[in-house]
């Protein structure tokens, strides 16, 4: 599973990345997390507000910091 955090590196983007890492650790799956900070790359996903959260190239959320529980739920619906 590939997870991407879309954003400029702001505090919310960093918090979302930390929550994603915590969610992966909690459920024990094999997943990579990539930060996408290039605004042109972020715009390719159609995300106009950051942070954006992408699983396997599908945008699952943008404009808010997902909780660990919310991320776990999104991950589990992918499997």
Rosetta silent file (secondary structure, phi, psi, omega in degrees, C-alpha in Angstrom):
SEQUENCE: XXXXXXXXXXXXXXXXXXXXXXXXXXXXXXXXXXXXXXXXXXXXXXXXXXXXXXXXXXXXXXXXXXXXXXXXXXXXXXX
SCORE:     score description
SCORE:     0.000 S_00000001
   1 L     0.000  136.863  178.435    0.000    0.000    0.000 S_00000001
   2 E  -116.331  124.686  179.487    1.249    3.449   -0.882 S_00000001
   3 E  -113.761  135.686  176.737    0.132    6.468    1.119 S_00000001
   4 E  -123.787  138.645  174.269    0.897   10.021    0.067 S_00000001
   5 E  -107.464  119.026 -177.331    0.627   13.179    2.104 S_00000001
   6 E  -100.519  126.152  177.332    0.052   16.176   -0.158 S_00000001
   7 L   162.035  172.362 -172.634    1.072   19.606    1.065 S_00000001
   8 L   -82.749   -1.763 -176.624    3.755   22.217    1.459 S_00000001
   9 L    98.065   17.389  179.508    5.193   20.899    4.705 S_00000001
  10 L   -69.959  173.642 -178.633    2.963   22.991    6.968 S_00000001
  11 H   -59.110  -40.422  179.925    2.117   21.988   10.532 S_00000001
  12 H   -66.224  -37.137  178.090   -1.113   20.268    9.446 S_00000001
  13 H   -64.738  -42.579  179.164    0.743   18.258    6.807 S_00000001
  14 H   -65.768  -38.586  178.120    3.277   17.117    9.392 S_00000001
  15 H   -66.328  -41.255  178.303    0.501   16.171   11.836 S_00000001
  16 H   -63.753  -40.483  177.724   -1.283   14.157    9.133 S_00000001
  17 H   -62.895  -43.625  178.584    1.959   12.354    8.323 S_00000001
  18 H   -62.363  -41.569  178.610    2.496   11.548   12.015 S_00000001
  19 H   -65.619  -37.768  177.981   -1.077   10.241   12.297 S_00000001
  20 H   -64.675  -43.194  177.913   -0.594    8.099    9.183 S_00000001
  21 H   -62.682  -40.705  178.615    2.592    6.591   10.637 S_00000001
  22 H   -65.263  -40.184  179.710    0.786    5.890   13.912 S_00000001
  23 H   -64.351  -43.976  178.962   -2.128    4.247   12.078 S_00000001
  24 H   -62.229  -44.031  179.637    0.202    1.996   10.074 S_00000001
  25 H   -64.026  -40.001 -177.376    2.072    0.991   13.223 S_00000001
  26 H   -65.014  -40.488 -178.160   -1.175    0.312   15.105 S_00000001
  27 H   -96.250   -7.999  172.640   -2.607   -2.058   12.528 S_00000001
  28 L    67.908   41.855  177.831    0.746   -3.504   11.479 S_00000001
  29 L  -101.304  164.349  176.542    0.481   -3.281    7.707 S_00000001
  30 L   -93.350  108.883 -179.546    3.204   -2.905    5.121 S_00000001
  31 L  -146.948  149.093  175.198    2.814    0.564    3.658 S_00000001
  32 E  -106.903  148.080  176.874    5.042    3.343    2.434 S_00000001
  33 E  -119.269  126.850  178.942    4.431    7.011    3.144 S_00000001
  34 E  -121.627  134.791  174.347    5.585    9.633    0.675 S_00000001
  35 E   -94.322  128.918  177.259    5.366   13.380    1.172 S_00000001
  36 E  -111.851  107.352 -175.456    4.473   15.310   -1.977 S_00000001
  37 L  -108.272  -12.807  178.445    5.424   18.950   -1.461 S_00000001
  38 L   -71.987  119.180 -174.438    5.756   20.168   -5.064 S_00000001
  39 H   -59.464  -33.648  178.161    2.637   22.282   -5.666 S_00000001
  40 H   -66.025  -38.634  177.365    2.442   21.195   -9.324 S_00000001
  41 H   -68.525  -40.842  178.291    2.402   17.545   -8.249 S_00000001
  42 H   -60.273  -43.685 -177.873   -0.224   18.275   -5.575 S_00000001
  43 H   -65.089  -26.264  177.634   -2.434   19.991   -8.159 S_00000001
  44 H   -61.271  -24.889  178.536   -2.294   16.883  -10.396 S_00000001
  45 L   -85.815   -3.291 -179.190   -4.438   15.177   -7.752 S_00000001
  46 L    76.550   17.856 -178.649   -7.047   17.944   -7.964 S_00000001
  47 L   -90.528  119.564 -179.869   -6.398   18.940   -4.357 S_00000001
  48 L  -102.347  -16.389  176.885   -6.923   22.653   -3.811 S_00000001
  49 L  -127.307  134.569  179.904   -6.672   22.624   -0.003 S_00000001
  50 L  -104.709  160.519    2.917   -3.978   20.840    1.945 S_00000001
  51 L   -80.491  154.818  174.781   -3.198   18.556    3.519 S_00000001
  52 E  -109.110  148.797 -179.496   -4.266   15.869    1.106 S_00000001
  53 E  -126.355  121.446 -174.602   -4.334   12.160    1.923 S_00000001
  54 E  -124.079  133.238  173.346   -3.930    9.623   -0.898 S_00000001
  55 E  -119.899  123.567  178.613   -4.048    5.825   -0.773 S_00000001
  56 L    47.855   48.583  176.040   -2.860    3.922   -3.851 S_00000001
  57 L    69.148   13.641  176.275   -3.209    7.028   -6.042 S_00000001
  58 E  -115.383  124.215  179.280   -6.808    7.762   -4.924 S_00000001
  59 E   -68.463  123.596 -179.138   -7.496   10.975   -2.992 S_00000001
  60 E  -105.880  -23.353 -178.421   -9.306   10.040    0.217 S_00000001
  61 E  -163.850  151.458  170.909   -9.297   13.384    2.013 S_00000001
  62 E  -155.369  154.151  177.059   -8.108   16.957    1.702 S_00000001
  63 L    82.384    6.001  178.246   -8.304   20.170    3.687 S_00000001
  64 L  -152.452  159.648  176.820   -8.265   18.517    7.109 S_00000001
  65 L   -94.190  111.449  178.123   -6.047   16.535    9.436 S_00000001
  66 L   -70.923  144.821  174.367   -7.440   13.018    9.722 S_00000001
  67 L   -76.908  166.516  176.270   -7.248   11.327   13.111 S_00000001
  68 H   -57.802  -44.417 -179.421   -5.441    8.030   13.565 S_00000001
  69 H   -62.121  -40.789  178.833   -8.832    6.287   13.825 S_00000001
  70 H   -65.116  -40.107  179.174  -10.063    7.890   10.590 S_00000001
  71 H   -66.163  -42.404  177.383   -6.906    6.816    8.761 S_00000001
  72 H   -57.563  -44.944 -179.710   -7.230    3.253   10.062 S_00000001
  73 H   -61.126  -42.981  178.627  -10.797    3.122    8.754 S_00000001
  74 H   -64.440  -41.562  179.235   -9.685    4.358    5.312 S_00000001
  75 H   -63.818  -44.719 -176.664   -6.825    1.847    5.190 S_00000001
  76 H   -66.903  -27.750  177.554   -9.059   -1.049    6.200 S_00000001
  77 H   -77.684  -11.274  177.208  -11.585   -0.250    3.459 S_00000001
  78 H   -83.326  -23.842 -175.442   -8.739   -0.540    0.925 S_00000001
  79 L   -90.893    0.000    0.000   -7.929   -4.152    1.827 S_00000001
